[in-house]
C-alpha atoms as an extended CHARMM CRD file, in Angstrom:
* protein
*
       195  EXT
         1         1  UNK       CA           -209.7130000000      136.1660000000      152.2660000000  PROA      1               0.0000000000
         2         2  UNK       CA           -207.2990000000      138.5110000000      150.4980000000  PROA      2               0.0000000000
         3         3  UNK       CA           -203.9110000000      138.6990000000      152.1490000000  PROA      3               0.0000000000
         4         4  UNK       CA           -202.4960000000      142.1010000000      153.1320000000  PROA      4               0.0000000000
         5         5  UNK       CA           -200.1630000000      143.7110000000      150.6000000000  PROA      5               0.0000000000
         6         6  UNK       CA           -197.1150000000      143.3150000000      152.8780000000  PROA      6               0.0000000000
         7         7  UNK       CA           -197.6260000000      139.5500000000      153.2220000000  PROA      7               0.0000000000
         8         8  UNK       CA           -198.0110000000      139.1590000000      149.4460000000  PROA      8               0.0000000000
         9         9  UNK       CA           -194.8770000000      141.2790000000      148.8460000000  PROA      9               0.0000000000
        10        10  UNK       CA           -192.8160000000      139.2520000000      151.3040000000  PROA      10              0.0000000000
        11        11  UNK       CA           -193.9840000000      136.0120000000      149.6380000000  PROA      11              0.0000000000
        12        12  UNK       CA           -192.9580000000      137.3870000000      146.2360000000  PROA      12              0.0000000000
        13        13  UNK       CA           -189.5420000000      138.3490000000      147.6220000000  PROA      13              0.0000000000
        14        14  UNK       CA           -189.0830000000      134.8490000000      149.0960000000  PROA      14              0.0000000000
        15        15  UNK       CA           -190.0250000000      133.2650000000      145.7550000000  PROA      15              0.0000000000
        16        16  UNK       CA           -187.5780000000      135.5000000000      143.8750000000  PROA      16              0.0000000000
        17        17  UNK       CA           -184.7790000000      134.7010000000      146.3440000000  PROA      17              0.0000000000
        18        18  UNK       CA           -185.5020000000      130.9620000000      146.0130000000  PROA      18              0.0000000000
        19        19  UNK       CA           -185.2140000000      131.1740000000      142.2380000000  PROA      19              0.0000000000
        20        20  UNK       CA           -181.9740000000      133.1590000000      142.5310000000  PROA      20              0.0000000000
        21        21  UNK       CA           -180.5710000000      130.4700000000      144.8470000000  PROA      21              0.0000000000
        22        22  UNK       CA           -181.4900000000      127.7590000000      142.3280000000  PROA      22              0.0000000000
        23        23  UNK       CA           -179.7270000000      129.6590000000      139.5590000000  PROA      23              0.0000000000
        24        24  UNK       CA           -176.6060000000      129.9930000000      141.7220000000  PROA      24              0.0000000000
        25        25  UNK       CA           -176.6940000000      126.2320000000      142.3180000000  PROA      25              0.0000000000
        26        26  UNK       CA           -176.6920000000      125.7730000000      138.5400000000  PROA      26              0.0000000000
        27        27  UNK       CA           -173.0190000000      126.7750000000      138.5250000000  PROA      27              0.0000000000
        28        28  UNK       CA           -172.1050000000      123.4430000000      140.1470000000  PROA      28              0.0000000000
        29        29  UNK       CA           -170.3110000000      120.9620000000      137.8560000000  PROA      29              0.0000000000
        30        30  UNK       CA           -172.4270000000      118.1430000000      136.4100000000  PROA      30              0.0000000000
        31        31  UNK       CA           -172.4080000000      115.3260000000      133.8580000000  PROA      31              0.0000000000
        32        32  UNK       CA           -175.2940000000      114.9500000000      131.3610000000  PROA      32              0.0000000000
        33        33  UNK       CA           -178.3710000000      116.7330000000      129.9560000000  PROA      33              0.0000000000
        34        34  UNK       CA           -180.2470000000      117.6630000000      126.7670000000  PROA      34              0.0000000000
        35        35  UNK       CA           -179.1850000000      119.0540000000      123.4400000000  PROA      35              0.0000000000
        36        36  UNK       CA           -179.9510000000      119.3680000000      119.7320000000  PROA      36              0.0000000000
        37        37  UNK       CA           -182.4130000000      116.7550000000      118.4880000000  PROA      37              0.0000000000
        38        38  UNK       CA           -183.7440000000      115.9210000000      121.9500000000  PROA      38              0.0000000000
        39        39  UNK       CA           -187.2090000000      116.6800000000      123.2140000000  PROA      39              0.0000000000
        40        40  UNK       CA           -188.9150000000      116.8280000000      126.5860000000  PROA      40              0.0000000000
        41        41  UNK       CA           -192.3720000000      116.3810000000      128.0470000000  PROA      41              0.0000000000
        42        42  UNK       CA           -193.4620000000      117.1760000000      131.5450000000  PROA      42              0.0000000000
        43        43  UNK       CA           -195.9490000000      118.5890000000      134.0030000000  PROA      43              0.0000000000
        44        44  UNK       CA           -195.7650000000      121.1470000000      136.7860000000  PROA      44              0.0000000000
        45        45  UNK       CA           -197.8100000000      122.0580000000      139.8190000000  PROA      45              0.0000000000
        46        46  UNK       CA           -197.7550000000      125.6590000000      140.8690000000  PROA      46              0.0000000000
        47        47  UNK       CA           -199.2990000000      128.8060000000      142.1610000000  PROA      47              0.0000000000
        48        48  UNK       CA           -200.1850000000      131.9930000000      140.2940000000  PROA      48              0.0000000000
        49        49  UNK       CA           -200.2270000000      135.2820000000      142.1380000000  PROA      49              0.0000000000
        50        50  UNK       CA           -203.1210000000      136.9090000000      140.2560000000  PROA      50              0.0000000000
        51        51  UNK       CA           -203.0230000000      140.6030000000      139.4290000000  PROA      51              0.0000000000
        52        52  UNK       CA           -204.5020000000      142.6860000000      142.2690000000  PROA      52              0.0000000000
        53        53  UNK       CA           -207.4040000000      143.7580000000      139.9900000000  PROA      53              0.0000000000
        54        54  UNK       CA           -208.7880000000      140.2230000000      140.3210000000  PROA      54              0.0000000000
        55        55  UNK       CA           -209.3490000000      140.5890000000      144.0960000000  PROA      55              0.0000000000
        56        56  UNK       CA           -208.6660000000      136.8790000000      144.5830000000  PROA      56              0.0000000000
        57        57  UNK       CA           -206.3380000000      134.7000000000      146.6040000000  PROA      57              0.0000000000
        58        58  UNK       CA           -203.5200000000      132.9630000000      144.7450000000  PROA      58              0.0000000000
        59        59  UNK       CA           -204.5790000000      130.4280000000      142.1230000000  PROA      59              0.0000000000
        60        60  UNK       CA           -203.3300000000      126.8380000000      142.2170000000  PROA      60              0.0000000000
        61        61  UNK       CA           -203.1270000000      124.6370000000      139.1630000000  PROA      61              0.0000000000
        62        62  UNK       CA           -201.3480000000      122.4050000000      136.6970000000  PROA      62              0.0000000000
        63        63  UNK       CA           -199.2110000000      122.9390000000      133.5810000000  PROA      63              0.0000000000
        64        64  UNK       CA           -198.4510000000      120.4240000000      130.8140000000  PROA      64              0.0000000000
        65        65  UNK       CA           -195.5130000000      121.1210000000      128.5140000000  PROA      65              0.0000000000
        66        66  UNK       CA           -193.5340000000      119.6210000000      125.6780000000  PROA      66              0.0000000000
        67        67  UNK       CA           -190.5800000000      120.8880000000      123.6670000000  PROA      67              0.0000000000
        68        68  UNK       CA           -187.9920000000      120.1640000000      120.9890000000  PROA      68              0.0000000000
        69        69  UNK       CA           -184.3530000000      121.3530000000      120.9410000000  PROA      69              0.0000000000
        70        70  UNK       CA           -183.5430000000      123.0180000000      117.6080000000  PROA      70              0.0000000000
        71        71  UNK       CA           -179.9330000000      123.5320000000      118.7680000000  PROA      71              0.0000000000
        72        72  UNK       CA           -178.0720000000      122.8220000000      121.9970000000  PROA      72              0.0000000000
        73        73  UNK       CA           -179.2800000000      126.2020000000      123.2700000000  PROA      73              0.0000000000
        74        74  UNK       CA           -182.6390000000      126.9760000000      121.5900000000  PROA      74              0.0000000000
        75        75  UNK       CA           -185.8000000000      124.9840000000      122.2910000000  PROA      75              0.0000000000
        76        76  UNK       CA           -189.3610000000      125.4720000000      121.0210000000  PROA      76              0.0000000000
        77        77  UNK       CA           -191.9280000000      124.5780000000      123.6720000000  PROA      77              0.0000000000
        78        78  UNK       CA           -195.7100000000      124.3270000000      123.8950000000  PROA      78              0.0000000000
        79        79  UNK       CA           -197.4610000000      124.8360000000      127.2160000000  PROA      79              0.0000000000
        80        80  UNK       CA           -201.0570000000      124.3850000000      128.4370000000  PROA      80              0.0000000000
        81        81  UNK       CA           -201.9030000000      125.6180000000      131.9450000000  PROA      81              0.0000000000
        82        82  UNK       CA           -205.0620000000      125.9930000000      134.0530000000  PROA      82              0.0000000000
        83        83  UNK       CA           -205.1120000000      127.7360000000      137.4380000000  PROA      83              0.0000000000
        84        84  UNK       CA           -208.1570000000      128.3780000000      139.6700000000  PROA      84              0.0000000000
        85        85  UNK       CA           -208.6300000000      130.7300000000      142.6230000000  PROA      85              0.0000000000
        86        86  UNK       CA           -211.6530000000      130.6690000000      144.9130000000  PROA      86              0.0000000000
        87        87  UNK       CA           -213.0650000000      133.6760000000      146.6900000000  PROA      87              0.0000000000
        88        88  UNK       CA           -215.0770000000      132.7780000000      149.7600000000  PROA      88              0.0000000000
        89        89  UNK       CA           -217.5100000000      135.6360000000      149.1760000000  PROA      89              0.0000000000
        90        90  UNK       CA           -218.4060000000      135.6580000000      145.5040000000  PROA      90              0.0000000000
        91        91  UNK       CA           -216.6530000000      133.6560000000      142.7900000000  PROA      91              0.0000000000
        92        92  UNK       CA           -214.1140000000      131.2590000000      141.3210000000  PROA      92              0.0000000000
        93        93  UNK       CA           -211.6760000000      132.5890000000      138.7210000000  PROA      93              0.0000000000
        94        94  UNK       CA           -209.9740000000      130.2060000000      136.3010000000  PROA      94              0.0000000000
        95        95  UNK       CA           -207.0390000000      131.3820000000      134.1960000000  PROA      95              0.0000000000
        96        96  UNK       CA           -206.2720000000      129.0450000000      131.2780000000  PROA      96              0.0000000000
        97        97  UNK       CA           -203.3120000000      129.6890000000      128.9680000000  PROA      97              0.0000000000
        98        98  UNK       CA           -202.0240000000      128.0720000000      125.7860000000  PROA      98              0.0000000000
        99        99  UNK       CA           -198.5140000000      129.3250000000      125.0180000000  PROA      99              0.0000000000
       100       100  UNK       CA           -195.7070000000      128.7960000000      122.4960000000  PROA      100             0.0000000000
       101       101  UNK       CA           -192.3200000000      129.5600000000      124.0500000000  PROA      101             0.0000000000
       102       102  UNK       CA           -188.7710000000      129.9800000000      122.8390000000  PROA      102             0.0000000000
       103       103  UNK       CA           -186.5120000000      128.6300000000      125.5950000000  PROA      103             0.0000000000
       104       104  UNK       CA           -182.8330000000      129.6330000000      125.7860000000  PROA      104             0.0000000000
       105       105  UNK       CA           -180.8560000000      126.9920000000      127.6990000000  PROA      105             0.0000000000
       106       106  UNK       CA           -177.5100000000      127.6340000000      129.3540000000  PROA      106             0.0000000000
       107       107  UNK       CA           -174.7570000000      125.0670000000      129.9150000000  PROA      107             0.0000000000
       108       108  UNK       CA           -176.4710000000      122.3200000000      127.9060000000  PROA      108             0.0000000000
       109       109  UNK       CA           -175.3070000000      118.7360000000      128.4600000000  PROA      109             0.0000000000
       110       110  UNK       CA           -175.0640000000      119.1630000000      132.2290000000  PROA      110             0.0000000000
       111       111  UNK       CA           -177.1040000000      117.8030000000      135.1260000000  PROA      111             0.0000000000
       112       112  UNK       CA           -178.2090000000      121.3190000000      136.0140000000  PROA      112             0.0000000000
       113       113  UNK       CA           -179.6030000000      123.3000000000      133.0830000000  PROA      113             0.0000000000
       114       114  UNK       CA           -180.8480000000      126.8500000000      133.7450000000  PROA      114             0.0000000000
       115       115  UNK       CA           -182.9450000000      128.5960000000      131.1050000000  PROA      115             0.0000000000
       116       116  UNK       CA           -184.8220000000      131.7560000000      130.1720000000  PROA      116             0.0000000000
       117       117  UNK       CA           -188.0090000000      131.8000000000      128.1010000000  PROA      117             0.0000000000
       118       118  UNK       CA           -190.2190000000      134.1840000000      126.1590000000  PROA      118             0.0000000000
       119       119  UNK       CA           -193.5980000000      133.1840000000      124.8130000000  PROA      119             0.0000000000
       120       120  UNK       CA           -196.8620000000      134.2400000000      123.2400000000  PROA      120             0.0000000000
       121       121  UNK       CA           -200.2770000000      132.6380000000      123.0890000000  PROA      121             0.0000000000
       122       122  UNK       CA           -203.7880000000      133.0250000000      124.4330000000  PROA      122             0.0000000000
       123       123  UNK       CA           -205.2730000000      133.4990000000      127.8960000000  PROA      123             0.0000000000
       124       124  UNK       CA           -208.8660000000      132.8150000000      128.9170000000  PROA      124             0.0000000000
       125       125  UNK       CA           -210.2900000000      134.1290000000      132.1900000000  PROA      125             0.0000000000
       126       126  UNK       CA           -213.5320000000      132.5370000000      133.4240000000  PROA      126             0.0000000000
       127       127  UNK       CA           -215.5260000000      133.8990000000      136.3720000000  PROA      127             0.0000000000
       128       128  UNK       CA           -218.0280000000      131.5240000000      137.9930000000  PROA      128             0.0000000000
       129       129  UNK       CA           -220.1230000000      133.5610000000      140.4110000000  PROA      129             0.0000000000
       130       130  UNK       CA           -222.5910000000      132.2410000000      142.9440000000  PROA      130             0.0000000000
       131       131  UNK       CA           -224.9860000000      133.8840000000      145.3550000000  PROA      131             0.0000000000
       132       132  UNK       CA           -227.1630000000      132.4990000000      148.1520000000  PROA      132             0.0000000000
       133       133  UNK       CA           -230.4800000000      133.4770000000      146.5550000000  PROA      133             0.0000000000
       134       134  UNK       CA           -229.6150000000      133.6420000000      142.8330000000  PROA      134             0.0000000000
       135       135  UNK       CA           -228.4280000000      130.9720000000      140.4030000000  PROA      135             0.0000000000
       136       136  UNK       CA           -224.7690000000      130.9910000000      139.3980000000  PROA      136             0.0000000000
       137       137  UNK       CA           -223.5000000000      133.1590000000      136.5760000000  PROA      137             0.0000000000
       138       138  UNK       CA           -220.4650000000      132.4530000000      134.4210000000  PROA      138             0.0000000000
       139       139  UNK       CA           -218.6540000000      135.0090000000      132.2560000000  PROA      139             0.0000000000
       140       140  UNK       CA           -215.3860000000      134.6730000000      130.3930000000  PROA      140             0.0000000000
       141       141  UNK       CA           -213.0630000000      136.6030000000      128.0940000000  PROA      141             0.0000000000
       142       142  UNK       CA           -209.9740000000      135.7440000000      126.0450000000  PROA      142             0.0000000000
       143       143  UNK       CA           -206.9910000000      137.7260000000      124.8320000000  PROA      143             0.0000000000
       144       144  UNK       CA           -203.4990000000      137.4170000000      123.4430000000  PROA      144             0.0000000000
       145       145  UNK       CA           -200.9630000000      136.7470000000      126.2110000000  PROA      145             0.0000000000
       146       146  UNK       CA           -197.2100000000      137.1340000000      126.5680000000  PROA      146             0.0000000000
       147       147  UNK       CA           -194.8420000000      135.6860000000      129.1320000000  PROA      147             0.0000000000
       148       148  UNK       CA           -191.1950000000      135.9120000000      130.1740000000  PROA      148             0.0000000000
       149       149  UNK       CA           -189.4770000000      133.8270000000      132.7910000000  PROA      149             0.0000000000
       150       150  UNK       CA           -186.6350000000      131.6220000000      133.8430000000  PROA      150             0.0000000000
       151       151  UNK       CA           -185.7590000000      128.5970000000      135.8690000000  PROA      151             0.0000000000
       152       152  UNK       CA           -183.6920000000      125.4540000000      135.8650000000  PROA      152             0.0000000000
       153       153  UNK       CA           -183.8440000000      121.7000000000      135.3210000000  PROA      153             0.0000000000
       154       154  UNK       CA           -182.1100000000      119.4130000000      137.8110000000  PROA      154             0.0000000000
       155       155  UNK       CA           -181.4240000000      116.0110000000      136.2180000000  PROA      155             0.0000000000
       156       156  UNK       CA           -181.0420000000      112.9230000000      138.3700000000  PROA      156             0.0000000000
       157       157  UNK       CA           -180.5310000000      109.1750000000      137.9260000000  PROA      157             0.0000000000
       158       158  UNK       CA           -177.8020000000      107.3230000000      136.0810000000  PROA      158             0.0000000000
       159       159  UNK       CA           -179.1140000000      108.0700000000      132.5660000000  PROA      159             0.0000000000
       160       160  UNK       CA           -180.0840000000      111.6850000000      133.4250000000  PROA      160             0.0000000000
       161       161  UNK       CA           -183.3960000000      111.3170000000      131.5730000000  PROA      161             0.0000000000
       162       162  UNK       CA           -185.5940000000      112.7760000000      134.3210000000  PROA      162             0.0000000000
       163       163  UNK       CA           -185.3310000000      116.2160000000      135.8810000000  PROA      163             0.0000000000
       164       164  UNK       CA           -187.0590000000      118.3530000000      138.4590000000  PROA      164             0.0000000000
       165       165  UNK       CA           -187.9970000000      121.6070000000      136.7450000000  PROA      165             0.0000000000
       166       166  UNK       CA           -188.5470000000      124.8490000000      138.6660000000  PROA      166             0.0000000000
       167       167  UNK       CA           -189.5010000000      128.1680000000      137.1020000000  PROA      167             0.0000000000
       168       168  UNK       CA           -190.8490000000      131.6500000000      137.6820000000  PROA      168             0.0000000000
       169       169  UNK       CA           -192.7920000000      133.4340000000      134.9070000000  PROA      169             0.0000000000
       170       170  UNK       CA           -194.5480000000      136.7530000000      134.4400000000  PROA      170             0.0000000000
       171       171  UNK       CA           -197.6960000000      136.5060000000      132.2860000000  PROA      171             0.0000000000
       172       172  UNK       CA           -199.3850000000      139.5500000000      130.7460000000  PROA      172             0.0000000000
       173       173  UNK       CA           -202.9240000000      139.4410000000      129.2990000000  PROA      173             0.0000000000
       174       174  UNK       CA           -205.7260000000      141.9030000000      128.5880000000  PROA      174             0.0000000000
       175       175  UNK       CA           -209.1120000000      140.3760000000      129.3490000000  PROA      175             0.0000000000
       176       176  UNK       CA           -212.2220000000      142.3410000000      130.3540000000  PROA      176             0.0000000000
       177       177  UNK       CA           -210.5930000000      145.5190000000      128.9780000000  PROA      177             0.0000000000
       178       178  UNK       CA           -207.8810000000      145.6090000000      131.6240000000  PROA      178             0.0000000000
       179       179  UNK       CA           -204.1880000000      144.8800000000      131.3550000000  PROA      179             0.0000000000
       180       180  UNK       CA           -203.1180000000      142.3230000000      133.9870000000  PROA      180             0.0000000000
       181       181  UNK       CA           -199.7880000000      140.7840000000      134.9410000000  PROA      181             0.0000000000
       182       182  UNK       CA           -199.7290000000      137.5030000000      136.8740000000  PROA      182             0.0000000000
       183       183  UNK       CA           -196.6820000000      135.9340000000      138.5600000000  PROA      183             0.0000000000
       184       184  UNK       CA           -196.4760000000      132.1420000000      138.3830000000  PROA      184             0.0000000000
       185       185  UNK       CA           -194.1380000000      129.8350000000      140.3280000000  PROA      185             0.0000000000
       186       186  UNK       CA           -194.1200000000      126.1630000000      139.3330000000  PROA      186             0.0000000000
       187       187  UNK       CA           -192.2280000000      122.9950000000      140.0730000000  PROA      187             0.0000000000
       188       188  UNK       CA           -192.6090000000      119.5830000000      138.4680000000  PROA      188             0.0000000000
       189       189  UNK       CA           -190.9480000000      116.8670000000      136.4320000000  PROA      189             0.0000000000
       190       190  UNK       CA           -189.6850000000      116.6630000000      132.8750000000  PROA      190             0.0000000000
       191       191  UNK       CA           -188.5990000000      113.6340000000      130.8620000000  PROA      191             0.0000000000
       192       192  UNK       CA           -185.9770000000      113.7880000000      128.1510000000  PROA      192             0.0000000000
       193       193  UNK       CA           -186.9580000000      112.2850000000      124.7940000000  PROA      193             0.0000000000
       194       194  UNK       CA           -184.1590000000      111.1740000000      122.4760000000  PROA      194             0.0000000000
       195       195  UNK       CA           -180.5800000000      110.0800000000      123.0350000000  PROA      195             0.0000000000
């Protein structure tokens, strides 16, 4: 059942405040991190607040990512994500994205590494509809997609090779002849590759 607008707005505000708090924590002194010549791989679990045009509850899903640091600050990253929302009355909606991001990292070589990212790629939206008396129907559409966002890595352990990664992104796509913006909040793990 679709949540009232006020509840969705208050959840968005809480998510934004949480991210702001994490970025403030990134000012704390730390010891190790990533830099030029290193890479990372990881996965995230998260929730996507679908554009209101979709008339769906939030979508839950999984993101896989991998990147390479061109410099201590700039990283190129690939990202594959799939998020599904179910509507009790009519359909499932799956949003799948394949993105290439440029990630700008701040305070590299520290245990806490905040970042901002911009990316482009493709988005596919798949509707699986079902009805009591009729067989299911599936329709889908794809478009170019763009995203912007930010977050932070929190490295732990003696070697600082593993981090918890938290981010908030805004994804824009234009499937089914409508322009939609989705807000995604994810948290997961990333592993440093390299020295």
